[in-house]
Amino acid sequence: MIIVMKNNICEDDLKRVSKIVIEKGLEVSVVKGDEQSIIGIIGDTTKIDPRLIEVDEAVDHVMRVSEPYKLANRAFHPDDTIIEVGNIKIGGDNLVLIAGPCSVESEEQVIEVAKAVKASGANILRGGAFKPRTSPYSFQGMGSNALDLLVAAKKATGLPICTELMDADYLDEFNEKVDIIQIGARNMQNYSLLKRVGQGTKKPILLKRGLSATYEEWLMAAEYIMANGNPNVILCERGIRTFETYTRNTLDLQAIPVLKRLTHLPIIVDPSHAGGKWWLVEPMAKASILAGADGLMIEVHNNPEAALCDGAQSLKPKKYDNLLKEIKELAKFTNKRIQE
Amino acid sequence: MIIVMKNNICEDDLKRVSKIVIEKGLEVSVVKGDEQSIIGIIGDTTKIDPRLIEVDEAVDHVMRVSEPYKLANRAFHPDDTIIEVGNIKIGGDNLVLIAGPCSVESEEQVIEVAKAVKASGANILRGGAFKPRTSPYSFQGMGSNALDLLVAAKKATGLPICTELMDADYLDEFNEKVDIIQIGARNMQNYSLLKRVGQGTKKPILLKRGLSATYEEWLMAAEYIMANGNPNVILCERGIRTFETYTRNTLDLQAIPVLKRLTHLPIIVDPSHAGGKWWLVEPMAKASILAGADGLMIEVHNNPEAALCDGAQSLKPKKYDNLLKEIKELAKFTNKRIQE
Amino acid sequence: MIIVMKNNICEDDLKRVSKIVIEKGLEVSVVKGDEQSIIGIIGDTTKIDPRLIEVDEAVDHVMRVSEPYKLANRAFHPDDTIIEVGNIKIGGDNLVLIAGPCSVESEEQVIEVAKAVKASGANILRGGAFKPRTSPYSFQGMGSNALDLLVAAKKATGLPICTELMDADYLDEFNEKVDIIQIGARNMQNYSLLKRVGQGTKKPILLKRGLSATYEEWLMAAEYIMANGNPNVILCERGIRTFETYTRNTLDLQAIPVLKRLTHLPIIVDPSHAGGKWWLVEPMAKASILAGADGLMIEVHNNPEAALCDGAQSLKPKKYDNLLKEIKELAKFTNKRIQE
Amino acid sequence: MIIVMKNNICEDDLKRVSKIVIEKGLEVSVVKGDEQSIIGIIGDTTKIDPRLIEVDEAVDHVMRVSEPYKLANRAFHPDDTIIEVGNIKIGGDNLVLIAGPCSVESEEQVIEVAKAVKASGANILRGGAFKPRTSPYSFQGMGSNALDLLVAAKKATGLPICTELMDADYLDEFNEKVDIIQIGARNMQNYSLLKRVGQGTKKPILLKRGLSATYEEWLMAAEYIMANGNPNVILCERGIRTFETYTRNTLDLQAIPVLKRLTHLPIIVDPSHAGGKWWLVEPMAKASILAGADGLMIEVHNNPEAALCDGAQSLKPKKYDNLLKEIKELAKFTNKRIQE
């Protein structure tokens, strides 16, 4: 961490500010410039709040030089984290294919879709039980009943299941029934929930990027889960909020190579929510693979016109099947292994 | 709601799409243009998901013409909502002044600050007990103990207290001890929490704007609380996320007159979190008053240099006192009543 | 175009507002709702300014239902536009590969790079002569001299040349020496320049997306050039400005399939400027191809460490060569034709 | 400037990178940390491109500690710049009131509005002659003829005139007829134009903030003009682009106190363009004054319903008159002097 002093400060200012740092058990190194002096802080700065040092009148601003996350940081954990769900691997040179309906609507629906996506080559079934909806008047998901239908679909197909947890009160039930617990974009900085899935489970957590979360904030959210005891975090890029409103969100595929550099955690892409339009799913899914994604999470519905939510962004099983054929070919270009 | 059809569609397309709407109990009115036809939907469209209609191949896109919120909508509730907390009024022609430390750190601290802000003219005491922090390694607040210290400060000064609820498990305790329950920016779309403070309390909810929430999304979050049974929602503008990083967030003061038009709910401003720098608080607090805000929420700390969080954006009591002197004069320009 | 009236307006309001529209030679169709009425406008609305109608007190807001651009609109020109530069085709099922140094620095440099990228398979040479730099103290490009060096490189390799025009005063010189005229992101809404390259040349214009330009604004910029007489516009996605600062800009690859739908103009991607880091170029170039891009524009420098600008985002010739080998394989997945 | 090295680099890496800096005539100071080392650069770093140093494989990233602008920097010019236009002063403790129609439409219109705003207390007349419009089919302004009408209005009222220059070809004519030359938001990074108004005139330049320009980029645009010879730059905040689309742009009033700290140049606010709605002008104009603005630029039209552009955001003369009465009272709170 670097403390940048104001112009025209005096020796006493440098001493006073240095003392604040030294009292926290760290070392300082002062660099005096012609106009501006800086104080370099040496040691573990993760526990220092830079904004507190900025309170001092002689300080212009404070800059971090290293990342504030440790457990999620590739610098301290160079090897890829590989998370196992049954016999499916997520991370490393494995490609994971997650698919299923936006929301679980009936036993027939979820089993039909599960069978279809399995036949196409999907490894994990997704399906919404509790749905975060912008409007209180929209369908909010079937709740616990949907969890049982997902379990039935798992029984019917062998596919592990992934669904979103919105309320920590359901954590025990999720622990019992669900294989991957999703934290949605709108809860990415719900720190109470992050702590609870850190402390209360070892199940893999699929952590979606918040709508306006920087890479650092996203990794700090992962760090919350990890620091609370659960190292099994899968990151999921699903588009960010920008000024462009034609698409639901702007898919940030640069996130893939950047995150690969910053962290050892696996990172997958959800092209369905990013664009919000089914015809964007195919090109963006393919592009994601070439960007180096560890997997794809795609909405598939047997009858999108009658879906209770997000039909507009769901693929029909036939389209998904065609897409996976191509994805399997493209995976060869990134040395990712298709899993059966 | 308007359904915009694609170019070159046929009569059958118009009939099929119209039928989808009619089956939901609404009426349609078709307008045929030279190139493009539209279908106007007449009736209560809040329960229609426009994205589902967009699934139809003949539909180009669907546009709302009216707001998807009803209870928060000024069109159906023209008079200002006025929320009472003890003998303090929030909304209408009343100005409310909320102040206190970012986080409660000790009994001495909170009582000292409470007495100081009361002496300056503040009406309500704020103080963080549970703190949402970007880093799991930062001070997370004193938790329940802090609630008791706030109650002690209330006893010492008579000021009602306002603090943030991050986890619905504490709702009973908040119901018992707290006068205004704050929902933080990062939880603005934590729908589980919104439902719980809708169903489980009639205490006023101070709903901060999410970092990248549009006005409509913000009002839909208020609608969640209201539709679940609690009509007492106070909106709080606290800055939004933009490309500018010099300030912590970009304070959007246009939000004040816009929200006044869209909703009957009171709206206040938190200039401390918006800029993240104490020297921005004074000009932005004054500007907020002239923009028509119903109140201000300002961080005041007796020793910002040693604050456990957000000292950089806290005013010292003396500066707050000077500021309130000016605010009281400026309130005359907006016909807002200072409350003693 | 749809005029949404305020609630509780009367018959006279509808008549008055309708009259405004009818007087401009268009037809109206009124749809009366329970709470809200709308006026549909039938006919060519491109010349109506919706914000002028919003001045009327009875009008709530005005919404476009069709795009304000005509010449660039695929609806009126379903076939892909194919632009020819020498024997190179841009658009349709052709892939174009543009490469070269950020800025022209010497005859040796530009010819060496030109030969290298040609050997790898590039079709067109890019090189900056006039450089838009954030700082007035940075290298601003060699100017006209650089144009002559580019011409020399064209003579040495046969590659057509593409370079940025910042000032219409140089248009004659560009007309004489340059094959594709680039309009930079920062000039995308420099309407004087757009008009001039519309009226003063038929050379293809490579129009980069503005830093915060919506798809519609970008197409309106293309429309400016086309409406002024030059139909040869190539769009270039180069990243947009968002809250994320780790990368220089956020590359928006959804732009490719979206623009393919909205317009018949070719669209290519510049992954070098988007990320601002050389190690992002390879994955993003490949992802762009799968997203359906008509081409790539990539910075290649023989000595990035000593480049006078943007070395950090330039590939070395060897890396570019490896990349093109992969690109050629990937092109098969999008039915794009590699050109020799 | 600080060079942050990667983890696990060796002594040779530090030497090599230090040498790059030393060869440019600057000094270095190396701070070795447990995990990360940094190299502090001492001396004038404005001419160093940090991205070039980032090319080195051992460098993680480079951070500026001081601003890249010198002439616009308050650190080197502590006193407020005061710009004189006739007997009107802009900057310091003077408040300037600029008003007039969005676009000049006829002699009657511009003179009528000029007389009205003068009677209300405006100091300078604004009026668009050349209009940057998103659509090539919209009214583009009366051009040179409008300059003559502005001159006629100046003659009739004594008000100096301010209008936008879009094309440097007209600079001589502007030099002759116009008192303040406006550079629009869309041309804020049109570096050719910035250089030309730096070199070709000493007339004050009103530099609007670009739609997605950071404070630093905005000041670098001012630096372009100043470094090219014209020190008379007035900054104008007019709203930035964000995800919120209800308003045309998001007015960033924090820009006022921030810019006052970073630069000595005057800064005014244009609340008309920011919100794009006339009813936002009054509250935002008042808020701007309290935020510390040196002036206001407001659109006034005698017949907004028939305005050829931007009628929706124009005040009628009567409303402007009422607003100025309040502004004059509010100016007392910021120690700004009203000028007659």
mmCIF file of C-alpha atoms in Angstrom, chain C residues 123-298:
data_model
loop_
_atom_site.group_PDB
_atom_site.id
_atom_site.type_symbol
_atom_site.label_atom_id
_atom_site.label_comp_id
_atom_site.label_asym_id
_atom_site.label_seq_id
_atom_site.Cartn_x
_atom_site.Cartn_y
_atom_site.Cartn_z
ATOM 1 C CA ASN C 123 -5.233 -8.647 -45.685
ATOM 2 C CA ILE C 124 -4.930 -4.983 -44.767
ATOM 3 C CA LEU C 125 -2.255 -2.909 -43.033
ATOM 4 C CA ARG C 126 -3.201 -0.526 -40.262
ATOM 5 C CA GLY C 127 -0.874 2.087 -38.793
ATOM 6 C CA GLY C 128 -1.486 5.333 -36.946
ATOM 7 C CA ALA C 129 -0.329 8.553 -38.589
ATOM 8 C CA PHE C 130 -2.401 11.028 -36.577
ATOM 9 C CA LYS C 131 -2.915 9.755 -33.022
ATOM 10 C CA PRO C 132 -5.660 10.884 -30.657
ATOM 11 C CA ARG C 133 -3.881 10.931 -27.301
ATOM 12 C CA THR C 134 -5.411 11.752 -23.928
ATOM 13 C CA SER C 135 -2.386 13.887 -23.046
ATOM 14 C CA PRO C 136 -1.102 16.829 -25.110
ATOM 15 C CA TYR C 137 2.375 15.811 -23.946
ATOM 16 C CA SER C 138 2.222 12.304 -25.494
ATOM 17 C CA PHE C 139 3.504 11.434 -28.962
ATOM 18 C CA GLN C 140 0.848 12.653 -31.406
ATOM 19 C CA GLY C 141 1.901 10.615 -34.424
ATOM 20 C CA MET C 142 4.165 11.433 -37.371
ATOM 21 C CA GLY C 143 1.303 12.982 -39.336
ATOM 22 C CA SER C 144 1.560 13.304 -43.121
ATOM 23 C CA ASN C 145 5.011 11.759 -43.178
ATOM 24 C CA ALA C 146 3.526 8.592 -41.784
ATOM 25 C CA LEU C 147 1.046 8.468 -44.671
ATOM 26 C CA ASP C 148 3.947 8.293 -47.083
ATOM 27 C CA LEU C 149 5.572 5.522 -45.084
ATOM 28 C CA LEU C 150 2.297 3.603 -45.165
ATOM 29 C CA VAL C 151 2.194 4.070 -48.936
ATOM 30 C CA ALA C 152 5.747 2.717 -49.097
ATOM 31 C CA ALA C 153 4.683 -0.282 -47.030
ATOM 32 C CA LYS C 154 1.731 -0.821 -49.354
ATOM 33 C CA LYS C 155 4.116 -0.747 -52.312
ATOM 34 C CA ALA C 156 6.400 -3.233 -50.579
ATOM 35 C CA THR C 157 3.652 -5.693 -49.662
ATOM 36 C CA GLY C 158 0.583 -5.023 -51.750
ATOM 37 C CA LEU C 159 -1.517 -4.588 -48.625
ATOM 38 C CA PRO C 160 -4.156 -1.842 -48.756
ATOM 39 C CA ILE C 161 -3.791 0.622 -45.897
ATOM 40 C CA CYS C 162 -6.120 1.850 -43.163
ATOM 41 C CA THR C 163 -5.415 4.834 -40.917
ATOM 42 C CA GLU C 164 -7.290 7.329 -38.791
ATOM 43 C CA LEU C 165 -8.461 10.720 -40.015
ATOM 44 C CA MET C 166 -8.826 13.243 -37.192
ATOM 45 C CA ASP C 167 -9.158 16.445 -39.152
ATOM 46 C CA ALA C 168 -11.150 16.964 -42.362
ATOM 47 C CA ASP C 169 -8.432 19.289 -43.649
ATOM 48 C CA TYR C 170 -6.449 16.167 -44.532
ATOM 49 C CA LEU C 171 -9.284 14.490 -46.413
ATOM 50 C CA ASP C 172 -7.827 15.136 -49.878
ATOM 51 C CA GLU C 173 -4.526 13.620 -48.830
ATOM 52 C CA PHE C 174 -6.299 10.612 -47.352
ATOM 53 C CA ASN C 175 -8.350 10.249 -50.532
ATOM 54 C CA GLU C 176 -5.160 10.082 -52.501
ATOM 55 C CA LYS C 177 -3.112 7.780 -50.275
ATOM 56 C CA VAL C 178 -5.323 5.737 -47.974
ATOM 57 C CA ASP C 179 -7.613 2.777 -48.752
ATOM 58 C CA ILE C 180 -9.791 2.728 -45.655
ATOM 59 C CA ILE C 181 -10.347 5.857 -43.589
ATOM 60 C CA GLN C 182 -10.798 5.247 -39.894
ATOM 61 C CA ILE C 183 -12.958 7.475 -37.683
ATOM 62 C CA GLY C 184 -11.867 6.987 -34.087
ATOM 63 C CA ALA C 185 -14.056 6.296 -31.070
ATOM 64 C CA ARG C 186 -13.610 9.828 -29.736
ATOM 65 C CA ASN C 187 -14.829 11.307 -33.017
ATOM 66 C CA MET C 188 -17.822 9.002 -33.480
ATOM 67 C CA GLN C 189 -20.138 11.919 -32.785
ATOM 68 C CA ASN C 190 -17.971 14.571 -34.429
ATOM 69 C CA TYR C 191 -20.770 15.322 -36.839
ATOM 70 C CA SER C 192 -18.757 17.801 -38.915
ATOM 71 C CA LEU C 193 -16.217 15.102 -39.640
ATOM 72 C CA LEU C 194 -18.922 12.512 -40.349
ATOM 73 C CA LYS C 195 -20.549 14.817 -42.880
ATOM 74 C CA ARG C 196 -17.237 15.492 -44.548
ATOM 75 C CA VAL C 197 -16.361 11.834 -45.019
ATOM 76 C CA GLY C 198 -19.906 11.335 -46.266
ATOM 77 C CA GLN C 199 -19.699 14.100 -48.856
ATOM 78 C CA GLY C 200 -16.009 14.144 -49.718
ATOM 79 C CA THR C 201 -15.095 10.533 -50.363
ATOM 80 C CA LYS C 202 -16.369 7.136 -51.410
ATOM 81 C CA LYS C 203 -13.501 5.392 -49.639
ATOM 82 C CA PRO C 204 -14.684 2.889 -47.037
ATOM 83 C CA ILE C 205 -15.028 4.419 -43.572
ATOM 84 C CA LEU C 206 -14.087 2.286 -40.594
ATOM 85 C CA LEU C 207 -16.327 3.729 -37.886
ATOM 86 C CA LYS C 208 -15.262 2.844 -34.368
ATOM 87 C CA ARG C 209 -17.885 2.700 -31.671
ATOM 88 C CA GLY C 210 -17.817 5.664 -29.298
ATOM 89 C CA LEU C 211 -16.815 4.999 -25.705
ATOM 90 C CA SER C 212 -20.350 5.334 -24.438
ATOM 91 C CA ALA C 213 -22.329 4.981 -27.645
ATOM 92 C CA THR C 214 -25.444 2.830 -27.686
ATOM 93 C CA TYR C 215 -26.025 0.590 -30.678
ATOM 94 C CA GLU C 216 -28.562 3.106 -31.929
ATOM 95 C CA GLU C 217 -26.217 6.083 -31.602
ATOM 96 C CA TRP C 218 -23.514 4.145 -33.388
ATOM 97 C CA LEU C 219 -25.853 3.333 -36.259
ATOM 98 C CA MET C 220 -26.998 6.942 -36.349
ATOM 99 C CA ALA C 221 -23.339 7.940 -36.786
ATOM 100 C CA ALA C 222 -23.141 5.502 -39.710
ATOM 101 C CA GLU C 223 -26.381 6.990 -41.007
ATOM 102 C CA TYR C 224 -24.745 10.447 -40.991
ATOM 103 C CA ILE C 225 -22.031 9.226 -43.312
ATOM 104 C CA MET C 226 -24.482 7.349 -45.535
ATOM 105 C CA ALA C 227 -27.064 10.114 -45.694
ATOM 106 C CA ASN C 228 -24.285 12.450 -46.812
ATOM 107 C CA GLY C 229 -23.391 10.248 -49.746
ATOM 108 C CA ASN C 230 -20.979 7.507 -48.734
ATOM 109 C CA PRO C 231 -22.613 4.089 -48.268
ATOM 110 C CA ASN C 232 -19.337 2.290 -47.493
ATOM 111 C CA VAL C 233 -19.291 2.065 -43.736
ATOM 112 C CA ILE C 234 -17.571 -0.671 -41.720
ATOM 113 C CA LEU C 235 -18.431 -0.798 -38.022
ATOM 114 C CA CYS C 236 -15.733 -1.608 -35.468
ATOM 115 C CA GLU C 237 -16.447 -2.672 -31.878
ATOM 116 C CA ARG C 238 -13.519 -1.631 -29.656
ATOM 117 C CA GLY C 239 -14.873 -1.761 -26.137
ATOM 118 C CA ILE C 240 -17.085 0.557 -24.165
ATOM 119 C CA ARG C 241 -16.666 2.490 -20.966
ATOM 120 C CA THR C 242 -18.017 0.850 -17.837
ATOM 121 C CA PHE C 243 -17.322 0.955 -14.096
ATOM 122 C CA GLU C 244 -14.637 -1.723 -14.514
ATOM 123 C CA THR C 245 -11.179 -0.163 -14.670
ATOM 124 C CA TYR C 246 -8.933 -3.219 -14.659
ATOM 125 C CA THR C 247 -9.285 -3.351 -18.420
ATOM 126 C CA ARG C 248 -9.041 -0.240 -20.574
ATOM 127 C CA ASN C 249 -12.582 -0.804 -21.834
ATOM 128 C CA THR C 250 -15.173 -3.571 -21.683
ATOM 129 C CA LEU C 251 -15.389 -5.454 -24.974
ATOM 130 C CA ASP C 252 -19.048 -5.925 -25.901
ATOM 131 C CA LEU C 253 -19.190 -9.014 -28.099
ATOM 132 C CA GLN C 254 -22.974 -9.168 -27.948
ATOM 133 C CA ALA C 255 -22.696 -6.164 -30.243
ATOM 134 C CA ILE C 256 -21.798 -8.518 -33.097
ATOM 135 C CA PRO C 257 -24.989 -10.603 -33.296
ATOM 136 C CA VAL C 258 -27.123 -7.609 -32.334
ATOM 137 C CA LEU C 259 -25.684 -5.378 -35.043
ATOM 138 C CA LYS C 260 -25.946 -8.193 -37.586
ATOM 139 C CA ARG C 261 -29.667 -8.127 -36.875
ATOM 140 C CA LEU C 262 -30.096 -4.359 -36.934
ATOM 141 C CA THR C 263 -27.922 -3.492 -39.903
ATOM 142 C CA HIS C 264 -26.510 -4.880 -43.145
ATOM 143 C CA LEU C 265 -23.150 -3.188 -42.632
ATOM 144 C CA PRO C 266 -20.053 -5.289 -41.879
ATOM 145 C CA ILE C 267 -18.814 -5.305 -38.306
ATOM 146 C CA ILE C 268 -15.312 -6.117 -37.132
ATOM 147 C CA VAL C 269 -13.638 -6.190 -33.712
ATOM 148 C CA ASP C 270 -10.525 -4.456 -32.356
ATOM 149 C CA PRO C 271 -9.521 -6.544 -29.339
ATOM 150 C CA SER C 272 -6.284 -4.599 -28.817
ATOM 151 C CA HIS C 273 -7.878 -1.325 -27.749
ATOM 152 C CA ALA C 274 -10.696 -2.994 -25.855
ATOM 153 C CA GLY C 275 -8.603 -4.656 -23.179
ATOM 154 C CA GLY C 276 -5.440 -2.597 -23.446
ATOM 155 C CA LYS C 277 -3.343 -5.650 -22.557
ATOM 156 C CA TRP C 278 -1.632 -7.875 -25.087
ATOM 157 C CA TRP C 279 -2.553 -11.077 -23.262
ATOM 158 C CA LEU C 280 -6.245 -10.324 -23.735
ATOM 159 C CA VAL C 281 -5.905 -10.050 -27.514
ATOM 160 C CA GLU C 282 -5.654 -13.743 -28.298
ATOM 161 C CA PRO C 283 -8.676 -15.021 -26.346
ATOM 162 C CA MET C 284 -10.806 -12.060 -27.364
ATOM 163 C CA ALA C 285 -9.840 -12.332 -31.034
ATOM 164 C CA LYS C 286 -10.922 -15.962 -31.064
ATOM 165 C CA ALA C 287 -14.108 -15.202 -29.163
ATOM 166 C CA SER C 288 -14.903 -12.440 -31.671
ATOM 167 C CA ILE C 289 -14.737 -14.868 -34.553
ATOM 168 C CA LEU C 290 -17.211 -17.195 -32.874
ATOM 169 C CA ALA C 291 -19.473 -14.267 -32.064
ATOM 170 C CA GLY C 292 -19.689 -13.794 -35.831
ATOM 171 C CA ALA C 293 -17.387 -10.858 -36.519
ATOM 172 C CA ASP C 294 -16.581 -10.032 -40.142
ATOM 173 C CA GLY C 295 -12.980 -9.354 -39.266
ATOM 174 C CA LEU C 296 -10.343 -8.405 -36.739
ATOM 175 C CA MET C 297 -8.157 -5.366 -36.340
ATOM 176 C CA ILE C 298 -5.107 -6.144 -34.244
#
